[in-house]
Coordinates of C-alpha atoms in Angstrom, one line a residue:
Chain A
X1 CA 174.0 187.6 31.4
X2 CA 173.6 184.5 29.9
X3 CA 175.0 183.1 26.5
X4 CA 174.3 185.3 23.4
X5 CA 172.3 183.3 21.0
X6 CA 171.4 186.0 18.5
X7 CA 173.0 189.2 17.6
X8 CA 171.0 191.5 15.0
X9 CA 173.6 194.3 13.5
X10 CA 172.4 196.7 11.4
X11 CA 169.4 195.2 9.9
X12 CA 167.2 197.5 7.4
X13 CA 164.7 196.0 5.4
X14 CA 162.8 197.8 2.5
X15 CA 159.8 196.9 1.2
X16 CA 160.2 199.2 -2.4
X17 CA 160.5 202.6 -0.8
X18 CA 159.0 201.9 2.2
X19 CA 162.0 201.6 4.9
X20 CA 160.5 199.5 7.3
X21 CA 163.4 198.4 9.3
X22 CA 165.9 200.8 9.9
X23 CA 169.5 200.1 11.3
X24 CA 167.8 197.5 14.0
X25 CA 170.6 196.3 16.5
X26 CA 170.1 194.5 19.6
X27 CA 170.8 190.7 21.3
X28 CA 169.2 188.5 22.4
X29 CA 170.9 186.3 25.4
X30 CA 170.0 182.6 26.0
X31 CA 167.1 182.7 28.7
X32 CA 165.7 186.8 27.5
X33 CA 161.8 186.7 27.5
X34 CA 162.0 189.7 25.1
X35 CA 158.3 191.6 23.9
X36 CA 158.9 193.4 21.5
X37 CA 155.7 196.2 21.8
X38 CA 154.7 199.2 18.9
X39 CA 151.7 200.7 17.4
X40 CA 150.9 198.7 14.0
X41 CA 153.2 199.2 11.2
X42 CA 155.9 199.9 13.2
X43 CA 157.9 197.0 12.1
X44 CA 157.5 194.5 14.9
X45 CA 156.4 191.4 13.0
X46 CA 158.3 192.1 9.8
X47 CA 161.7 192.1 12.2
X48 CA 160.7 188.9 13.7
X49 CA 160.1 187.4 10.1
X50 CA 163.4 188.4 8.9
X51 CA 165.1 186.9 12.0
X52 CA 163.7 183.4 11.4
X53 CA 164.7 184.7 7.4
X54 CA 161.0 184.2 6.2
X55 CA 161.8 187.9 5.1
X56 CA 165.2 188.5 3.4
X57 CA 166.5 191.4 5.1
X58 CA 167.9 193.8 2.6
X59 CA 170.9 194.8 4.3
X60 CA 172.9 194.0 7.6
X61 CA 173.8 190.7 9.4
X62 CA 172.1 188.4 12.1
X63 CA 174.5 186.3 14.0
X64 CA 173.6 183.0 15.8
X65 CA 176.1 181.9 18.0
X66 CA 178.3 184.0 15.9
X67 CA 177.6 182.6 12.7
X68 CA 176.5 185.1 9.9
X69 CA 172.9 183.7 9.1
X70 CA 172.0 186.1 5.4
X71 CA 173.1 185.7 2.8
X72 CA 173.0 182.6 -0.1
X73 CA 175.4 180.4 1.4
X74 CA 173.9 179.6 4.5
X75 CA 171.4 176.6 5.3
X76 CA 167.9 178.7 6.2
X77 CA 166.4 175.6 6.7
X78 CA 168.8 174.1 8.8
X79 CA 168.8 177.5 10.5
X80 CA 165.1 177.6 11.4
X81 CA 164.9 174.4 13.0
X82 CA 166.8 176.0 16.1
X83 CA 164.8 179.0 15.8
X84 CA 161.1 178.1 16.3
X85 CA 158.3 180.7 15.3
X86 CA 154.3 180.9 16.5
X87 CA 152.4 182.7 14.2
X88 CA 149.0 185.2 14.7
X89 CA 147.0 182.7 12.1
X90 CA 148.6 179.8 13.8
X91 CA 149.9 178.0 10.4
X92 CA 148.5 174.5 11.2
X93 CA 149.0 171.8 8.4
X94 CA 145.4 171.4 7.7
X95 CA 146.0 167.8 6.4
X96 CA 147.4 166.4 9.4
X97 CA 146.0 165.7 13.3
X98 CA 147.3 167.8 16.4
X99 CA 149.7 164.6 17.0
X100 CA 151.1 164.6 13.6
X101 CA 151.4 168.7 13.2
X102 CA 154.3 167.9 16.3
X103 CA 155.6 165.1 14.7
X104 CA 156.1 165.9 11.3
X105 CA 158.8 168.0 11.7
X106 CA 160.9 165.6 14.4
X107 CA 160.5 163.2 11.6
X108 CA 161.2 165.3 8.5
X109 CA 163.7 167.4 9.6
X110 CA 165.6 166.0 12.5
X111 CA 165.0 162.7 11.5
X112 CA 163.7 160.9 14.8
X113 CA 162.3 157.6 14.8
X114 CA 158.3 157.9 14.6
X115 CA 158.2 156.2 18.1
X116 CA 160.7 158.8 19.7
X117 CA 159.1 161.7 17.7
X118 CA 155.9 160.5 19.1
X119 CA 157.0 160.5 23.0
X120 CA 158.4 164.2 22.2
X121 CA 155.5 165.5 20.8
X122 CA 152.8 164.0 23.2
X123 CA 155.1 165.3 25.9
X124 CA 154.9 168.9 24.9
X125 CA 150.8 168.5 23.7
X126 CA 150.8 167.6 27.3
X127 CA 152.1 170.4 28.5
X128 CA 149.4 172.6 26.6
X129 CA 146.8 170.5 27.5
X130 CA 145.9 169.5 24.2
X131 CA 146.6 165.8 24.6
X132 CA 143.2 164.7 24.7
X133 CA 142.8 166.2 21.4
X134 CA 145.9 164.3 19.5
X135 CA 143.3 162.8 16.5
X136 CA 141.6 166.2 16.0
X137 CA 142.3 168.3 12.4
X138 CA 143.0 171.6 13.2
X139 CA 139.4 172.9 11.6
X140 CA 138.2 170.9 14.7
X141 CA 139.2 172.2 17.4
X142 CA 139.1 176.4 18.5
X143 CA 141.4 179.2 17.9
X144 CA 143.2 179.1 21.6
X145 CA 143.6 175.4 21.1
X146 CA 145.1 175.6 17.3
X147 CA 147.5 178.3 19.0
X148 CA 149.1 176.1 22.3
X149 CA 149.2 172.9 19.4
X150 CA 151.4 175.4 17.7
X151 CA 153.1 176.0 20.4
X152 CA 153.6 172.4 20.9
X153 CA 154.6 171.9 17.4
X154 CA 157.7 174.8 17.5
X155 CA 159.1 173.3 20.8
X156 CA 158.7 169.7 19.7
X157 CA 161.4 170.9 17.6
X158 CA 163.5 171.8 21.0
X159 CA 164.4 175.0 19.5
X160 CA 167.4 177.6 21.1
X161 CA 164.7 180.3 20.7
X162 CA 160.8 181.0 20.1
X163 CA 159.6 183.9 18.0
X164 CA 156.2 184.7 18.5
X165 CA 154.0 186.6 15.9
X166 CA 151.1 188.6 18.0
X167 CA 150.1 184.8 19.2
X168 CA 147.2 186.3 20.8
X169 CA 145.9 189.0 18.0
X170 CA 143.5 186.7 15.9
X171 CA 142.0 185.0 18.9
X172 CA 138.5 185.6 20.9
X173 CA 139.1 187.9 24.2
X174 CA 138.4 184.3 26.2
X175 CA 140.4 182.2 25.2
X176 CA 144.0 185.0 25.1
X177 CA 144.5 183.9 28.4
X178 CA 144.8 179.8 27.6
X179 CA 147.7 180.8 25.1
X180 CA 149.6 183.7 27.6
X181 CA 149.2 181.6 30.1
X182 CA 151.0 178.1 28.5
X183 CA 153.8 181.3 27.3
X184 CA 154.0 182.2 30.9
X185 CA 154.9 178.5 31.7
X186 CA 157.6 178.5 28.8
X187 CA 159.3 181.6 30.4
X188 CA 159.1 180.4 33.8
X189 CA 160.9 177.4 32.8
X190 CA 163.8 179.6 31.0
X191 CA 162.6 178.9 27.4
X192 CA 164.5 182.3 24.8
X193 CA 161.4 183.6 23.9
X194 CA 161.2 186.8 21.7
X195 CA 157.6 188.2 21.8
X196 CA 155.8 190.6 19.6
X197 CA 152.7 191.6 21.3
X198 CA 149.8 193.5 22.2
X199 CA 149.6 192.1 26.0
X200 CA 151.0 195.2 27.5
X201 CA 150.1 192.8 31.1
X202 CA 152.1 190.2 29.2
X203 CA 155.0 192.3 28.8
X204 CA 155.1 193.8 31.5
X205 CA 154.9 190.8 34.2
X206 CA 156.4 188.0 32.3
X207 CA 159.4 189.4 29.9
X208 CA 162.4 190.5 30.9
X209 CA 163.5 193.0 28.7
X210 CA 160.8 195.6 26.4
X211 CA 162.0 197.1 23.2
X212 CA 159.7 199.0 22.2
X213 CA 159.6 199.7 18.5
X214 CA 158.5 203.3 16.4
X215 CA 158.3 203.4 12.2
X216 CA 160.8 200.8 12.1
X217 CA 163.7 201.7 14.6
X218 CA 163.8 200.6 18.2
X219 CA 162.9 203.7 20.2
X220 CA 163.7 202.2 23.8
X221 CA 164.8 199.4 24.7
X222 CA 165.3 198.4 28.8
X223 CA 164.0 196.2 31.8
X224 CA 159.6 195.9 32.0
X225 CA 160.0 198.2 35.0
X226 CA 162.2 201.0 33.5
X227 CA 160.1 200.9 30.1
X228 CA 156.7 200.7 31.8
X229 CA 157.4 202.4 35.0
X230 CA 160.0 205.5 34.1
X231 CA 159.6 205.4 29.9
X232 CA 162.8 208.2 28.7
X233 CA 161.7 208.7 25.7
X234 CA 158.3 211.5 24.5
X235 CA 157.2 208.3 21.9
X236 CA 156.8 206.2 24.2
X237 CA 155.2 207.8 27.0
X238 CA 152.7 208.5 24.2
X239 CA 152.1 205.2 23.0
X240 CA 151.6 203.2 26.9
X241 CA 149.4 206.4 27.3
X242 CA 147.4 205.4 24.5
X243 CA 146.7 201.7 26.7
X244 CA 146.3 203.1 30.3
X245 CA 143.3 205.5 29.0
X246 CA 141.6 202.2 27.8
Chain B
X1 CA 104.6 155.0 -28.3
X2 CA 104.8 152.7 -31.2
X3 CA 108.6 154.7 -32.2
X4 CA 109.6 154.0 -28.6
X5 CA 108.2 150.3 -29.0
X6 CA 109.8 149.5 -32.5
X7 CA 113.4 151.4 -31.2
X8 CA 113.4 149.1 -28.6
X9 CA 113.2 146.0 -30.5
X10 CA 115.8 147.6 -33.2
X11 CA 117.6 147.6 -30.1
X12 CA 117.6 144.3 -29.0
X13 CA 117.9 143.2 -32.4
X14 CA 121.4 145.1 -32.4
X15 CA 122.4 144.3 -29.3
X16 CA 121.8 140.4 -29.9
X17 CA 124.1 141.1 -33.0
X18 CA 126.7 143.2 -31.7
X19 CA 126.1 143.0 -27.8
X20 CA 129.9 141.6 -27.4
X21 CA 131.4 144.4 -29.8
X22 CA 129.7 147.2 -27.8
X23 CA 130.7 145.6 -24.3
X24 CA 134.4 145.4 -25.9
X25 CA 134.2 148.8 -27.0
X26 CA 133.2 150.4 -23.4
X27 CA 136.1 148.2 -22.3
X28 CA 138.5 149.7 -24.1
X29 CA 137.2 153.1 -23.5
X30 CA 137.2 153.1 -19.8
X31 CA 140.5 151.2 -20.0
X32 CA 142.2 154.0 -22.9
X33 CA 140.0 156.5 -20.2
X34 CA 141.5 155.6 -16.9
X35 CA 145.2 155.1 -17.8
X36 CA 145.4 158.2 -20.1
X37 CA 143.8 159.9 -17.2
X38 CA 146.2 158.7 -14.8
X39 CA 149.3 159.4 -16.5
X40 CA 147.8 162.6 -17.7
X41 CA 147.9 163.7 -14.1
X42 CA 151.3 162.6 -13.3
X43 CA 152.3 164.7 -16.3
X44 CA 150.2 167.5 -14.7
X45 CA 151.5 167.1 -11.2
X46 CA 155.3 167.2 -12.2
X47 CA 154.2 170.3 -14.5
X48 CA 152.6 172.1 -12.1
X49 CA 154.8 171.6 -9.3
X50 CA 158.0 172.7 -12.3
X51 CA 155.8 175.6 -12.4
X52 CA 155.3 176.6 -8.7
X53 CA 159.3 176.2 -7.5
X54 CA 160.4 179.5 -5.5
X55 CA 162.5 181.8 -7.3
X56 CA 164.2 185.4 -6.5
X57 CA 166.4 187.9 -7.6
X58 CA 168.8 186.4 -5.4
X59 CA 168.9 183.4 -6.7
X60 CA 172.8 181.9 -8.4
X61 CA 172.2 183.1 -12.3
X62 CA 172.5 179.1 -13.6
X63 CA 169.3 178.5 -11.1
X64 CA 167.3 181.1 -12.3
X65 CA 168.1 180.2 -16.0
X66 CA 167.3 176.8 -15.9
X67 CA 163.8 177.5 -13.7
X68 CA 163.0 180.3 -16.5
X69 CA 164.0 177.7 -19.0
X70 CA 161.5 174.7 -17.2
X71 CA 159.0 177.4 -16.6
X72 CA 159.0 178.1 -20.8
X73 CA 158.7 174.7 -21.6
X74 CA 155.9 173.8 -19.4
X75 CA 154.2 177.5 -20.8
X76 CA 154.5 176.3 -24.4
X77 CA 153.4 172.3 -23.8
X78 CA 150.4 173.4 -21.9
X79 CA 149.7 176.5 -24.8
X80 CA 150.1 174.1 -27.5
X81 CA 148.3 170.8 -26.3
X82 CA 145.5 173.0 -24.9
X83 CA 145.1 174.8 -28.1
X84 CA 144.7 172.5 -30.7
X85 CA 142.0 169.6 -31.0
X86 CA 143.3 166.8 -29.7
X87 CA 142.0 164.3 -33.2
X88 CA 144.9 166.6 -34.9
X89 CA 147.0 166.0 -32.5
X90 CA 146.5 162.0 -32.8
X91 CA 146.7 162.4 -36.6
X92 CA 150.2 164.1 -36.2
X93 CA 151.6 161.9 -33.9
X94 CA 150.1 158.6 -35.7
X95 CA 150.5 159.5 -39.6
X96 CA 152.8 162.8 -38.8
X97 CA 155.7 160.7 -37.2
X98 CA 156.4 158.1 -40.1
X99 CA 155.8 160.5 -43.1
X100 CA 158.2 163.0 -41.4
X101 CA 161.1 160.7 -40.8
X102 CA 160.3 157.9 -44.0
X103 CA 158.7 155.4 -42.0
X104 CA 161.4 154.8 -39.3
X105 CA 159.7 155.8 -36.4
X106 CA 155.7 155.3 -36.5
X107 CA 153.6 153.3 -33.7
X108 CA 153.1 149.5 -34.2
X109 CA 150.8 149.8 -31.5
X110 CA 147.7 151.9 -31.4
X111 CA 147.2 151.8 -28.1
X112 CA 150.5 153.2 -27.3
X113 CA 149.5 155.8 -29.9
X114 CA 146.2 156.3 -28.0
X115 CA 147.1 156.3 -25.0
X116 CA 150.3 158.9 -25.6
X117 CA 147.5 161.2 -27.1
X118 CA 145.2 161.5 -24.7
X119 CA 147.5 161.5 -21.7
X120 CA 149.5 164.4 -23.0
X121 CA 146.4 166.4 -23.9
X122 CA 145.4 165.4 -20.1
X123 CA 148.4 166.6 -18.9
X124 CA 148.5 170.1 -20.5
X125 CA 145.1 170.3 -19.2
X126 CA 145.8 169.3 -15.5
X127 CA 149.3 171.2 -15.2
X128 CA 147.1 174.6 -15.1
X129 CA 144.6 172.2 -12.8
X130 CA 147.8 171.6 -10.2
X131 CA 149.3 174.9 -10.8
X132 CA 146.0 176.5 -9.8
X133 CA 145.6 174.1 -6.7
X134 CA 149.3 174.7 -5.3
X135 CA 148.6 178.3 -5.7
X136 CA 145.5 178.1 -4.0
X137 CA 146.9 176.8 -0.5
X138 CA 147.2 179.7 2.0
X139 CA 150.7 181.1 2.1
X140 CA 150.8 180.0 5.8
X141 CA 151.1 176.5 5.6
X142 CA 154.1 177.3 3.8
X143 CA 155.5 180.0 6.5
X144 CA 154.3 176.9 9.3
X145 CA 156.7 174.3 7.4
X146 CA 159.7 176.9 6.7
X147 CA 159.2 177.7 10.2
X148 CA 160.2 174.4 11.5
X149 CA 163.0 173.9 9.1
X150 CA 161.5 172.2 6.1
X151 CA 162.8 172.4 2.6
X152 CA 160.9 173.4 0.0
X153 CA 160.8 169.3 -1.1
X154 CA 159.6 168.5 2.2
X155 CA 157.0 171.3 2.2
X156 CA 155.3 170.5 -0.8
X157 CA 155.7 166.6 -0.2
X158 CA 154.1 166.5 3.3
X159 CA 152.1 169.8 3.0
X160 CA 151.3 171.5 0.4
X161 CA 150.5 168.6 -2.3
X162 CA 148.4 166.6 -0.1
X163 CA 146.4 169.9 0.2
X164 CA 146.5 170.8 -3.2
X165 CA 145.4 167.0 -4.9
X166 CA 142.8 167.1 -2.6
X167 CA 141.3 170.3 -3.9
X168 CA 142.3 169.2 -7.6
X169 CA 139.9 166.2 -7.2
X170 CA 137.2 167.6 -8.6
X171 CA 139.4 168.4 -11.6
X172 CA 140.6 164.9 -11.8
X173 CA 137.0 163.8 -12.1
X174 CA 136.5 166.2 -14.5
X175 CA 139.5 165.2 -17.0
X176 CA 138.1 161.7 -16.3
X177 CA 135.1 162.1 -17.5
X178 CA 135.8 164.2 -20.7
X179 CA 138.1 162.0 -21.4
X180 CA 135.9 159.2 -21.9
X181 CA 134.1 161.2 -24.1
X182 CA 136.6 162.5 -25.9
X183 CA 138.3 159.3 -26.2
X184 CA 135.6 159.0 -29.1
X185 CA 138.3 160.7 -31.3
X186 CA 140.7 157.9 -31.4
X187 CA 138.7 156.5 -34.2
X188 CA 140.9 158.5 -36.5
X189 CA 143.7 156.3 -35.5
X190 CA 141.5 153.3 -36.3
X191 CA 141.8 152.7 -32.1
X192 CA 138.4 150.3 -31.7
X193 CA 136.8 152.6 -28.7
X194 CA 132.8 153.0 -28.1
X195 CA 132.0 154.9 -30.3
X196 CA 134.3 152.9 -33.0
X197 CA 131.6 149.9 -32.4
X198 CA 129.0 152.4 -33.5
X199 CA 130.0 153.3 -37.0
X200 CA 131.2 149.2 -37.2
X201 CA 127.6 148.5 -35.9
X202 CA 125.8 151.0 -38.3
X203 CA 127.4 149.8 -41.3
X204 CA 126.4 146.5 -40.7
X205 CA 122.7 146.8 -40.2
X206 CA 121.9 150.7 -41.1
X207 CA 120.3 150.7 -38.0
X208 CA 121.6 154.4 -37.2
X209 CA 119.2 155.6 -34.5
X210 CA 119.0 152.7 -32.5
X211 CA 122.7 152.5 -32.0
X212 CA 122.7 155.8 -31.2
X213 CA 120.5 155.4 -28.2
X214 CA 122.9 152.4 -27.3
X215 CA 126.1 154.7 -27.0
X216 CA 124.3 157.3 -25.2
X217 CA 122.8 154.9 -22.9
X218 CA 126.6 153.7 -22.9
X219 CA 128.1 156.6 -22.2
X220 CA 125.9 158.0 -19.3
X221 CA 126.8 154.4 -17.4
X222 CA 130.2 154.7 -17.5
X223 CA 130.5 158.9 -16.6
X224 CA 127.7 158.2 -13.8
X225 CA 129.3 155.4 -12.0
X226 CA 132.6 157.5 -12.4
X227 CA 131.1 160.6 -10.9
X228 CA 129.7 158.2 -8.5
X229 CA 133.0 156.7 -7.4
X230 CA 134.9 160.3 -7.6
X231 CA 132.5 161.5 -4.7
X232 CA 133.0 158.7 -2.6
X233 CA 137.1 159.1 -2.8
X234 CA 136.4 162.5 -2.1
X235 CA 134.3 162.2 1.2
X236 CA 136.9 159.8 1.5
X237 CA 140.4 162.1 1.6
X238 CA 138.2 164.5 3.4
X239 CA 138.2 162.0 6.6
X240 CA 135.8 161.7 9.1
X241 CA 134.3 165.1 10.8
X242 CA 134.1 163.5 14.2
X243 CA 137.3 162.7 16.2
X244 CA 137.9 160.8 19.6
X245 CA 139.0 162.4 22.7
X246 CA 142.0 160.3 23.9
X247 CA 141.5 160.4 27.8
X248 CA 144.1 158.7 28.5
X249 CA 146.7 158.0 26.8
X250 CA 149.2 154.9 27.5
X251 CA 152.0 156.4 26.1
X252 CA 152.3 159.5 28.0
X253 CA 152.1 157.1 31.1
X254 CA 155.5 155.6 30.6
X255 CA 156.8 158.3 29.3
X256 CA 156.1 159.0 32.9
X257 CA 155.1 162.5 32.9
X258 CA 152.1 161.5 35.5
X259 CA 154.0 158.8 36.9
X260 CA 156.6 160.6 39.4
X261 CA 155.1 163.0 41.6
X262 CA 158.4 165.1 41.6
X263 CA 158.6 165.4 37.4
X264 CA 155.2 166.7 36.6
X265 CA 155.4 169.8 34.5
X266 CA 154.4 173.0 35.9
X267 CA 151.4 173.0 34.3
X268 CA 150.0 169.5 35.8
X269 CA 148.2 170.3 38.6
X270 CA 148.7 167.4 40.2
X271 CA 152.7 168.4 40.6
X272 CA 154.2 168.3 44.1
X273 CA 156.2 171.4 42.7
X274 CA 153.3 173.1 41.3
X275 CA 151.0 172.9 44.6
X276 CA 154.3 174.2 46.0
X277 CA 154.9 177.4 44.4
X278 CA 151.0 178.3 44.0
X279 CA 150.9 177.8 48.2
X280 CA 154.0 180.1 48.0
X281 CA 152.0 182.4 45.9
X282 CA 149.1 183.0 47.6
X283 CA 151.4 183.4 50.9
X284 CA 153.8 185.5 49.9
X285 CA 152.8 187.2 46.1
X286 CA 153.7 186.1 43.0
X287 CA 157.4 186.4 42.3
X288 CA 158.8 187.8 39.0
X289 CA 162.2 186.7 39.2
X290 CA 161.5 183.0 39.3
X291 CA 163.5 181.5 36.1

């Protein structure tokens, strides 16, 4: 058990009177791979956008490193440049190249010299494999590209964790395995990643713990093996059923 | 053929007489047209982006007061200058002013007084312009720049605007153009515009038609070479549609990342470490615990 980095107590969030988080607790520990798995609507995406507080949840706490994170007083800002987040539509700054989608943040927000920022970010682009594309605007270059630059851009940021947002959903069937396969790398290497995804494969050979969500609480939660292999729970069973028949 | 022959030579009879009045007249146009226009869009900018601040229930109650308060302000400025004609507005500003206050405060210059008008009309006009273009940016650029910690400054500074302007370009142009146009009003103020030298012209040689044809010829010039220029800074901000591949890249070399056999990444093939644990792979099965 490594370091707890987040702790998530109690959260609900309601949209109206649609409850779509309900009483959500769980940690995450510095080094989890996490995938967080669920049929659509079940409140996956909507929990990862209220831990990096793009959604204000409407009650209960988050803790990061112990620190209460909702709530008025607190720096979100501040906050969210140690938690790094990958989105399905990938979020690109359209007005900017691949080099300086990685650097403007460095700049901006932590501010590094342009020179240092610049040595980060071609460090991580090269890690993706998109250095060769560095003066390329986003609407140049593909879907699985625009997805590993984003990927680029949230750890230029050398963030304590990485939420991903279905990375893989909007993208063509051939170029999934590109993006999975730069995330694999990143957990390999020990990154705090907190997955929500569709890539039962993913989740199951690459994370090391599953939660595995139903209409907004967290049915089961446990090691890839346990979930996958020996599910407890009737939900469940039904919903990996639902992937093993396709 | 012989209407077309004799307007020409009333034409060149005028322009011989007032050719210098008209050129001076399209001068102060374009001039009364271009600064009006630019300040007119600053106004604009600083309304619309008033306008588009976040706010929530959540919000401390002296925020949200003072960003319902800005948010009125800019509602009834745009309402009002965008409602009424904007020679009304000059004659309320230029003759309004001193008869409301006995003469203490009135313009001594009337291109101050010109230039005020038509930038605040400008500015009404664009705030909806901005408004509209801010609006119009996808959502997720915002989410992308939250995401890495920006402020809501720094969003709209480094992201949104420079989205937003360019997409407002076309309004810009637009304003531009109307506004050399429109300009024409300014004669109520006396202000000696294009259209100005016309009626000065006219007077002195009743030659109405003529004239006419002059300021029409006049105007298209000036609003052609304008549209002209407007879609060149467009193509411009849009960049060029090709890019170059950088194959290599000197940086990246001292950062070293090539350099050292031993601190390759993972994902360079060419890593002593990599070669290592794919050999180890193939021999023995991939192993899940590795982190």
């Amino acid at each position: 058990m490594g370091e707890k980095i987040l702790e998530i107590r109690h959260l609900s969030k309601n949209f109206g009177t649609n409850h779509v988080l309900r009483d959500i607790d769980f940690t995450v520990d510095k080094g989890d791979v996490i995938s967080i798995i669920g049929a659509s609507g079940s409140g996956k995406s909507t929990l990862l956008r209220c831990i990096n507080l793009l959604e204000t949840p409407t009650s209960g706490e988050i803790l990061y490193h112990g620190q209460n994170v909702v709530g008025r007083s607190v720096n979100a800002a501040a906050y969210r440049s140690h938690v790094g987040m990958v989105f399905q539509s990938f979020n690109l700054f359209n007005n900017m190249t691949v080099l300086e989608n990685c650097m403007v943040g460095q700049i901006k927000v932590l501010k590094k010299h342009k020179e240092e920022a610049r040595a980060h970010a071609m460090e991580y682009l090269e890690k993706v494999g998109m250095a060769p594309y560095i003066n390329a605007k986003p609407r140049q270059i593909s879907g699985g590209q625009k997805q590993r630059v984003a990927i680029a851009r949230a750890l230029a940021m050398d963030p304590e964790v990485l939420l991903f947002d279905e990375p893989t959903s909007a993208l063509d069937p051939e170029m999934v395995g590109e993006v999975l396969s730069v995330m694999q790398t990143l957990a390999n290497e020990g990154m705090t990643m907190l997955v929500v995804t569709h890539e039962m494969a993913f989740a199951r050979d690459v994370s090391t713990r599953v939660v595995y969500m139903n209409q907004g609480v967290i049915c089961e939660e446990g090691p890839p093996s346990e979930v996958f292999g020996n599910p407890r729970r009737q939900e469940t069973r039904d919903f990996l059923a639902r992937f093993r028949k396709n | 053929m012989e209407r077309l022959v004799q307007l020409g030579a009333d034409m060149a009879k005028l322009w011989e007489r007032c050719g210098g009045d008209y050129l001076n007249g399209m001068k102060n146009t374009l001039i009364l047209a271009l600064v009006a226009t630019a300040i007119g869009c600053l106004i604009g900018l600083i309304c619309g982006i008033l306008q588009t601040i976040p706010h929530s229930k959540n919000d401390p109650p002296v925020k949200r007061f003072f960003l319902a308060l800005i948010r009125a302000v800019v509602r009834v400025y745009v309402e009002v200058f965008r409602g009424t004609p904007m020679v009304l507005q000059a004659v309320f500003l230029y003759y309004g002013l001193p008869y409301f206050t006995n003469n203490s405060v009135k313009f001594d210059n009337i291109w101050l007084a010109a230039i005020l008008v038509v930038s605040i009309n400008t500015g009404a006009y664009m705030a909806e312009s901005v408004r509209g273009g801010i609006i119009s940016i996808d959502p997720g650029q915002t989410e992308g720049a939250k995401a890495i910690g920006m402020t809501h400054v720094q969003t709209m500074l480094n992201v949104i605007l420079p989205q937003a302007i360019r997409n407002i370009m076309p309004q810009i142009g637009n304003n531009f153009i109307i506004n050399v146009k429109d300009s024409s009003v300014m004669f109520i103020i006396s202000f000696t515009e294009f259209f100005a030298v016309h009626r000065a012209a006219v007077g002195q040689t009743y030659l109405y038609f003529p004239s006419a044809t002059i300021e029409m010829i006049g105007y298209l010039t000036m609003t052609l070479i304008a549209s002209l220029i407007l879609r060149w800074m467009e193509k411009r901000m849009d960049g060029d549609s090709s890019y170059d591949l950088v194959q290599v890249d000197p940086l990246t070399m001292t950062a070293g990342t090539y350099s050292h056999p031993d601190r390759g990444t993972p994902f360079d093939e060419r890593s002593k470490e990599n070669r290592e644990k794919v050999r180890q792979e193939l021999k023995f099965g991939r192993n899940r615990g590795d982190r």
